[in-house]
Amino acid sequence: VPAATTPIEFLRTPVTEPGRTLLDLIEARLPDIAATAAANDRHSTFPFDVFSSFMASGVMGATVPAELGGLGVTRLHDVATALLAVATADASTALALHMQFSRGLTLSYEWRHGAPQARDLAEKLLRRMAEGKAAVCGAVKDHPAAATELSPDGAGGWVLAGRKTLVSMAPIGTHFVVHAWTRAGSGAPVLAAAMVPRETPGVSVLDTWRGLGMRASGTFDIAFDQCPLPAENVLIRDTVGKRDDSVLAGQTVSSITMLGIYVGIAQAARDATIESIVERPSAPPAAVRTLAVEIDASLYALRAAAGAALANADAYSADLSGDPSERGRRMMVPFQHAKLVVNRLARTIVDDCMTTTGSRSYSIDHVLSRLYRDVRAGEFMQPFTYVDGTEFLSSQLFGLGRDNNYMSVRARTAAERVVG
Amino acid sequence: VPAATTPIEFLRTPVTEPGRTLLDLIEARLPDIAATAAANDRHSTFPFDVFSSFMASGVMGATVPAELGGLGVTRLHDVATALLAVATADASTALALHMQFSRGLTLSYEWRHGAPQARDLAEKLLRRMAEGKAAVCGAVKDHPAAATELSPDGAGGWVLAGRKTLVSMAPIGTHFVVHAWTRAGSGAPVLAAAMVPRETPGVSVLDTWRGLGMRASGTFDIAFDQCPLPAENVLIRDTVGKRDDSVLAGQTVSSITMLGIYVGIAQAARDATIESIVERPSAPPAAVRTLAVEIDASLYALRAAAGAALANADAYSADLSGDPSERGRRMMVPFQHAKLVVNRLARTIVDDCMTTTGSRSYSIDHVLSRLYRDVRAGEFMQPFTYVDGTEFLSSQLFGLGRDNNYMSVRARTAAERVVG
Amino acid sequence: VPAATTPIEFLRTPVTEPGRTLLDLIEARLPDIAATAAANDRHSTFPFDVFSSFMASGVMGATVPAELGGLGVTRLHDVATALLAVATADASTALALHMQFSRGLTLSYEWRHGAPQARDLAEKLLRRMAEGKAAVCGAVKDHPAAATELSPDGAGGWVLAGRKTLVSMAPIGTHFVVHAWTRAGSGAPVLAAAMVPRETPGVSVLDTWRGLGMRASGTFDIAFDQCPLPAENVLIRDTVGKRDDSVLAGQTVSSITMLGIYVGIAQAARDATIESIVERPSAPPAAVRTLAVEIDASLYALRAAAGAALANADAYSADLSGDPSERGRRMMVPFQHAKLVVNRLARTIVDDCMTTTGSRSYSIDHVLSRLYRDVRAGEFMQPFTYVDGTEFLSSQLFGLGRDNNYMSVRARTAAERVVG
Amino acid sequence: VPAATTPIEFLRTPVTEPGRTLLDLIEARLPDIAATAAANDRHSTFPFDVFSSFMASGVMGATVPAELGGLGVTRLHDVATALLAVATADASTALALHMQFSRGLTLSYEWRHGAPQARDLAEKLLRRMAEGKAAVCGAVKDHPAAATELSPDGAGGWVLAGRKTLVSMAPIGTHFVVHAWTRAGSGAPVLAAAMVPRETPGVSVLDTWRGLGMRASGTFDIAFDQCPLPAENVLIRDTVGKRDDSVLAGQTVSSITMLGIYVGIAQAARDATIESIVERPSAPPAAVRTLAVEIDASLYALRAAAGAALANADAYSADLSGDPSERGRRMMVPFQHAKLVVNRLARTIVDDCMTTTGSRSYSIDHVLSRLYRDVRAGEFMQPFTYVDGTEFLSSQLFGLGRDNNYMSVRARTAAERVVG
């Protein structure tokens, strides 16, 4: 089969063997995931059993390098394809699972390209993930009430204080990778990442999730009350406010596979709708025929846009030869174009599906009423929201200077509040 | 002020004195309604206290003729204006209140223009409504599992059996106006309306509401297990399948004021959004400025379209001089055009408001997350859904024959199932 | 008939007697206008015969007060209704006619409320318009190559130099009302309006129109080469850069009736489309039924929005009692909301009509191919374009200071270029 | 570079060497093509010089197999990429050139897989195309006034009578491949393809093009007045009315590369717009920033959808192993999804570009005013229009039986008119 045929399988067929293995493992669990999705959504219950099976089967180590015992899935396309499959059964489960896959990818990068300290830390964690013993949550967004800050403890270690919000998969999280800032030394505020085991004194996992949708994703707050951390658990990053577009590469890798989740939601909505029409005895009326075609055409565009951005990110992810800042922009710009398209079209598709299906879809017992709430989360996933994405993309287009690192921007805001 | 200035006040200022009185009574209660809206939505609790106050203040008799003790609001525009105001505080309350207003309007028509039996029945009920002692629910839609049928009891009275669904305001309903069909005599199935007091033997009010939104509207099922009814409580209507467009007039009057509810939802979403932007210290970014203008322009179009259709219905409602079928179509066609516009734009506005506001709007504690669910109900309100409305309007446009009475269509389906 | 019924006749039935007279005069000419529209568009020919008949019948004096011999149409709604009717036959003719109607309205305001010099000048011109002897063009927009400036001639009179562009109806224009600026005295640049008879030495009317559509509208450049003007022909206005929102009232009156032109284009497209479908022997396919309903619903919203804004402007136009700046904003803001809606929906309607009609509509001999070009002009009509309208409306919304007088903004740019 | 990176180059970089050669040849001519595009559009002049250079350089033999002297471009992706490049300079030229490329592709299929008669005919023509001596136009659509029919001449040959319309590249066409029907024998009407040299007696090439856009494409009528044809020039195809979805494969190959033309139009509009903004001295206002991002995101989706459908068609085109009807549907369905997306988004992009650019884009001297007319042609390209595409796709979706061969449907209509 010639190479150019690949895209017809965008987000349907994995492009690597490890990706195929992962999808097989996941497909075996889809009936179970689907069976409890409605009830978990109703009661905002995390799917513990599903994740136990993921721990046991190796799914939780999917993006861990094979050398460290994982499945060795490296292609973002294949990760997104797996998340898409999960999302057709339950988007909340997919969102939580994304946490683990994303950490696997970024820790693998540290393990391959990082400084010695980062490599050691990454290897330890990755091995535990592969063994099904570590569930690693990224903790990026500060709670509005508290910036998260690292301070030297005076003995070579650190103390972490603050509170993070919107941490998915928190109910089973064993480790938290916490983005914080520190005023170490006399210089400017500096970004840092801290690896915080759940059992660290002062860590509280707070069941605070009040989302309109994605209700079974275990998206909690984590509070840090003067948590002691050894030196090796803290990685110092960039100076706050340094305009360094190279970080856009890592941010793309961290987040782009979430596109698969929203494609999965749209696909699930479409399938439920077409099935229900086919079952009816009478011929479909004019508006149903027209809407069904609109839905399928939108789904085609959404899949193609997401697939293209994922393939683009895979290509640049594998190629470290060029200018790092340029590489960052070349990954982030198409990701943001695709994100804008996917978020909008996925919403349009779910909405059109409700129109096509009719009033029964308004019941909380109908799958479309869950998808209608879940799909709205897409636009708020970082980076970027529509408003911030428009700032970023139009600045790129018109050459307007700007700090594109949203973590730095947030840290600066926090730092300014604290430092004054 | 010249006459043509009226429209600038579309759905803001009542055009009659009784309308003004009603709006004043309602505005006095808005803080209370708003205060409990979130909690009622969360727990799907009917706002009993609000309706108690409506009973006491005369609001429940708003559309009862003054001669019978009511406020005497006759203009659909003014009724919609009142519902709009309620909906800015809580759409569920408005939807339930619409039930009572709508019954007042249609019973008033019976009282003025009906046959003697209908006038007596209507007068009795209207007087009780004006006294704050009757809450009258229309029960139109059959439960999928059971057509609702009237049978002669052999002694001049009737027996009602079946089940209705989607009956709003049911928790406090004292009377149900039930649309049913009967095979009275040897002839074709005939439509009928039965007035069923809640305390009639065999009546069960079932708390079955599982809506995505409008959760405090008390939209329940009512089951009828061989309920005995005296002859005077049953009004015989048209033969099932008779194509009589004159019924479109009454259906327009019954339902068109609900447009006010969806305008109110859009207005509430817009106000919450603009307020939150104004409060921010920094200048609004490009996308926020652009979206805010789109929201306001859409709201302008939505208000104008709803207002024009209401004014049109008011004009034809007051004019019984022409051909009744033509009058029916001239009321229903603009109503459906406006309904299509209002449903779509109200959804667009709420969606744009979430985009403008950002991730905080995704919390179940943010008013936009309730409006996002409530607004989606609009398209499913009868008559018509988008799919059925497209059938109706395109048939009108291209001269395709069709039974436009959706109650008749449903009854025929039910009758065919039963009669075989 | 109750007052609230008026809106159902939005832009269909004049609300005043003079408006009725005008519409009758126009409807008598519609077949002639329609008969030559295609050929005039093809060859970019101005419809001289049509305007001769307008001269003879009194149409050219429609908005001149009855006291001065005109028809005395004062309502913007009725002017727009007349323009709408013309536009269903030919939008170019309507655009040219708008020039005359607009000047009649603004000169009438000068005659009623202006200073003595302005009243005298206005009366003279209005009487000639009523007699069918004056065609008065506003000349607002400077040619990119030349700002238009007035200089004192040292003997109490003025000299005008510069070039204006986009002056519709120029082929028959007898007088040009030219917006210019002057550095009279030592002070800041000041806006002025000059009344320039066509036969003034130095005036050249240049057939420069290269528009995509509106090709028969005679939208030319006018060049002024040191034209001498007597003192009484020049009215001094505001200082350039003075932020005075009261001018928004006059700008609304000048331009809002053009909304009728774009409603007329949409209506013509819709009528041609539905007629062609009805003529076909086979039943309309699904997409045609769905699109036809979308077209009619959009047309309903467009008519309602335009009608509401016109009625609003009529109300404030007649009421000079309040704060002039507030009055300006209350006229302009709804106008801009409606303009945004009308421009977008009119384009959508024409586009949907082409889709519904099919490939025959792509021929230059099909009316839709002319409407497709004509309708695109709407967005560029002043004030405002979409981009500028978003600046204006969002500034209003968020309290951002801004000079809302687009003539002042332009003059300042020009002045800065010249003065340095 | 890993395989999955291909899509990032969708429609930018050819995927084969011959495709690369073709693009290089074309890019060398782009300045010339661009230089005359506006004048050719104005005067509806065919670009003879451009095609002379294409003849000389081998471009006219691009899709002829290398064995027969052509460039041997076989991938639809690469053909579309070449057409896209041409369309960024002039869409009319691209549309005409598509004729030749398309015939090369379908004749190559005949040469490889056809019966001996077809292979001989194809080889002869392909060799002439490669030599730059044949310009071969498909003539598919009957003029409304005349079905095109083949009749046996009684001596083993044929006589062709009728008239075709919408034949692009006709000014230089040396051969016409004419789709006709015949009542050969006593049986049902049968489809046939006739190869008609231009010098055949009775052939008239009529300069009838009256398109809104694509004005330099030489899209003429060809009339056939009892044209004598030898037996070897006529290929008998399917029985009219036979439902054979295998023909969808050839129809996809014939037409899908036109997607490149509309991507090219959108790209040209976008580039002209962004350039003009960047040149302005002031910072882009809010709506410009927002619209620019919308344009780029739409362009991303449009490119991805077109690219995916082309890659899909390439894969199935190269694989003749499965069920031919299934293959036909698997090529046509994604093509139609992409066509719907491309047609709509390309129009949206050009429209947004005009809004962003402002009133200068309304001049016939501005490139956007040409693109606005050209882009509207896309929806009317066969197969299918939006209306027919909705019939086709919804029938597929809901299992509604239907003759999907649009040539057969048209022939049947024609045959019924004639046969009665």
Short mmCIF file of C-alpha atoms in Angstrom, two decimals, chain D residues 274-410:
data_model
loop_
_atom_site.label_atom_id
_atom_site.label_comp_id
_atom_site.label_asym_id
_atom_site.label_seq_id
_atom_site.Cartn_x
_atom_site.Cartn_y
_atom_site.Cartn_z
CA ILE D 274 -2.59 38.76 5.38
CA GLU D 275 -0.06 40.62 3.25
CA SER D 276 -2.24 43.69 3.07
CA ILE D 277 -2.71 43.71 6.86
CA VAL D 278 0.97 43.29 7.56
CA GLU D 279 1.73 46.29 5.34
CA ARG D 280 -0.47 48.61 7.36
CA PRO D 281 1.33 50.81 9.85
CA SER D 282 -1.18 50.47 12.70
CA ALA D 283 -1.79 47.44 14.90
CA PRO D 284 -4.53 45.17 13.57
CA PRO D 285 -7.88 45.85 15.27
CA ALA D 286 -9.71 43.17 17.25
CA ALA D 287 -11.93 41.90 14.45
CA VAL D 288 -8.99 41.62 12.06
CA ARG D 289 -7.06 39.50 14.55
CA THR D 290 -10.03 37.27 15.19
CA LEU D 291 -10.95 36.90 11.51
CA ALA D 292 -7.37 36.15 10.52
CA VAL D 293 -7.29 33.26 12.96
CA GLU D 294 -10.63 31.99 11.68
CA ILE D 295 -9.34 32.14 8.11
CA ASP D 296 -6.22 30.17 8.93
CA ALA D 297 -8.09 27.56 10.95
CA SER D 298 -10.60 27.10 8.12
CA LEU D 299 -7.79 26.80 5.64
CA TYR D 300 -6.20 24.15 7.80
CA ALA D 301 -9.42 22.12 7.87
CA LEU D 302 -9.99 22.58 4.16
CA ARG D 303 -6.46 21.44 3.26
CA ALA D 304 -6.65 18.49 5.62
CA ALA D 305 -10.05 17.35 4.32
CA ALA D 306 -9.05 17.70 0.66
CA GLY D 307 -5.71 16.02 1.28
CA ALA D 308 -7.29 13.12 3.13
CA ALA D 309 -9.82 12.48 0.37
CA LEU D 310 -7.13 12.61 -2.30
CA ALA D 311 -4.92 10.20 -0.40
CA ASN D 312 -7.91 7.92 0.05
CA ALA D 313 -8.70 8.01 -3.66
CA ASP D 314 -5.06 7.32 -4.50
CA ALA D 315 -5.07 4.25 -2.30
CA TYR D 316 -8.23 2.78 -3.79
CA SER D 317 -7.30 3.87 -7.26
CA ALA D 318 -4.18 1.72 -7.04
CA ASP D 319 -6.00 -1.27 -5.61
CA LEU D 320 -8.29 -3.20 -7.97
CA SER D 321 -8.45 -6.31 -5.81
CA GLY D 322 -11.82 -5.89 -4.08
CA ASP D 323 -15.47 -5.63 -5.07
CA PRO D 324 -15.70 -2.94 -7.78
CA SER D 325 -18.97 -1.46 -6.50
CA GLU D 326 -17.65 -1.26 -2.97
CA ARG D 327 -14.47 0.33 -4.30
CA GLY D 328 -16.55 2.90 -6.15
CA ARG D 329 -18.44 3.88 -3.03
CA ARG D 330 -15.28 3.96 -0.91
CA MET D 331 -13.80 6.47 -3.31
CA MET D 332 -16.88 8.60 -3.87
CA VAL D 333 -18.19 8.94 -0.31
CA PRO D 334 -15.05 10.57 1.19
CA PHE D 335 -14.67 12.64 -1.99
CA GLN D 336 -18.17 14.01 -1.46
CA HIS D 337 -17.57 14.69 2.23
CA ALA D 338 -14.42 16.58 1.32
CA LYS D 339 -16.13 18.38 -1.56
CA LEU D 340 -18.86 19.63 0.75
CA VAL D 341 -16.27 20.83 3.27
CA VAL D 342 -13.98 22.38 0.66
CA ASN D 343 -16.73 24.20 -1.20
CA ARG D 344 -18.17 25.67 1.96
CA LEU D 345 -14.91 26.59 3.67
CA ALA D 346 -13.35 28.03 0.53
CA ARG D 347 -16.34 30.36 0.19
CA THR D 348 -16.19 31.25 3.86
CA ILE D 349 -12.49 32.03 3.61
CA VAL D 350 -12.88 34.32 0.59
CA ASP D 351 -15.80 36.04 2.27
CA ASP D 352 -13.89 36.51 5.53
CA CYS D 353 -10.94 37.81 3.54
CA MET D 354 -13.11 40.52 1.99
CA THR D 355 -14.44 41.45 5.43
CA THR D 356 -10.90 41.63 6.78
CA THR D 357 -9.53 43.60 3.85
CA GLY D 358 -12.38 46.10 3.70
CA SER D 359 -13.97 48.09 0.91
CA ARG D 360 -10.98 48.11 -1.42
CA SER D 361 -11.63 44.40 -2.03
CA TYR D 362 -14.93 45.33 -3.69
CA SER D 363 -13.16 46.84 -6.69
CA ILE D 364 -12.98 44.74 -9.83
CA ASP D 365 -9.28 45.59 -9.81
CA HIS D 366 -8.72 43.77 -6.53
CA VAL D 367 -7.89 40.09 -6.71
CA LEU D 368 -10.47 39.23 -4.05
CA SER D 369 -13.31 40.38 -6.28
CA ARG D 370 -12.23 37.79 -8.86
CA LEU D 371 -11.76 35.06 -6.27
CA TYR D 372 -15.22 35.83 -4.87
CA ARG D 373 -16.71 34.98 -8.27
CA ASP D 374 -14.41 32.08 -9.07
CA VAL D 375 -14.86 30.30 -5.75
CA ARG D 376 -18.63 30.08 -6.21
CA ALA D 377 -18.15 27.67 -9.12
CA GLY D 378 -16.93 24.89 -6.85
CA GLU D 379 -20.31 23.81 -5.60
CA PHE D 380 -21.59 23.30 -9.13
CA MET D 381 -18.78 21.01 -10.25
CA GLN D 382 -19.93 17.45 -10.99
CA PRO D 383 -20.31 15.10 -9.16
CA PHE D 384 -22.21 16.38 -7.12
CA THR D 385 -23.85 19.67 -6.33
CA TYR D 386 -24.86 20.16 -2.70
CA VAL D 387 -28.44 19.11 -3.39
CA ASP D 388 -27.50 15.97 -5.33
CA GLY D 389 -24.65 15.17 -2.96
CA THR D 390 -27.08 15.22 -0.06
CA GLU D 391 -29.32 12.77 -1.94
CA PHE D 392 -26.37 10.50 -2.67
CA LEU D 393 -24.77 10.55 0.77
CA SER D 394 -27.98 10.24 2.75
CA SER D 395 -29.09 7.35 0.53
CA GLN D 396 -25.82 5.60 1.29
CA LEU D 397 -26.26 6.27 4.98
CA PHE D 398 -29.81 5.05 5.27
CA GLY D 399 -29.68 2.28 2.67
CA LEU D 400 -32.08 3.99 0.27
CA GLY D 401 -31.82 2.52 -3.24
CA ARG D 402 -30.79 4.97 -5.94
CA ASP D 403 -28.92 5.16 -9.23
CA ASN D 404 -25.70 6.87 -8.19
CA ASN D 405 -24.38 7.23 -11.74
CA TYR D 406 -25.27 10.79 -12.60
CA MET D 407 -24.49 10.25 -16.24
CA SER D 408 -26.96 7.39 -16.37
CA VAL D 409 -29.62 9.45 -14.59
CA ARG D 410 -29.21 12.23 -17.09
#
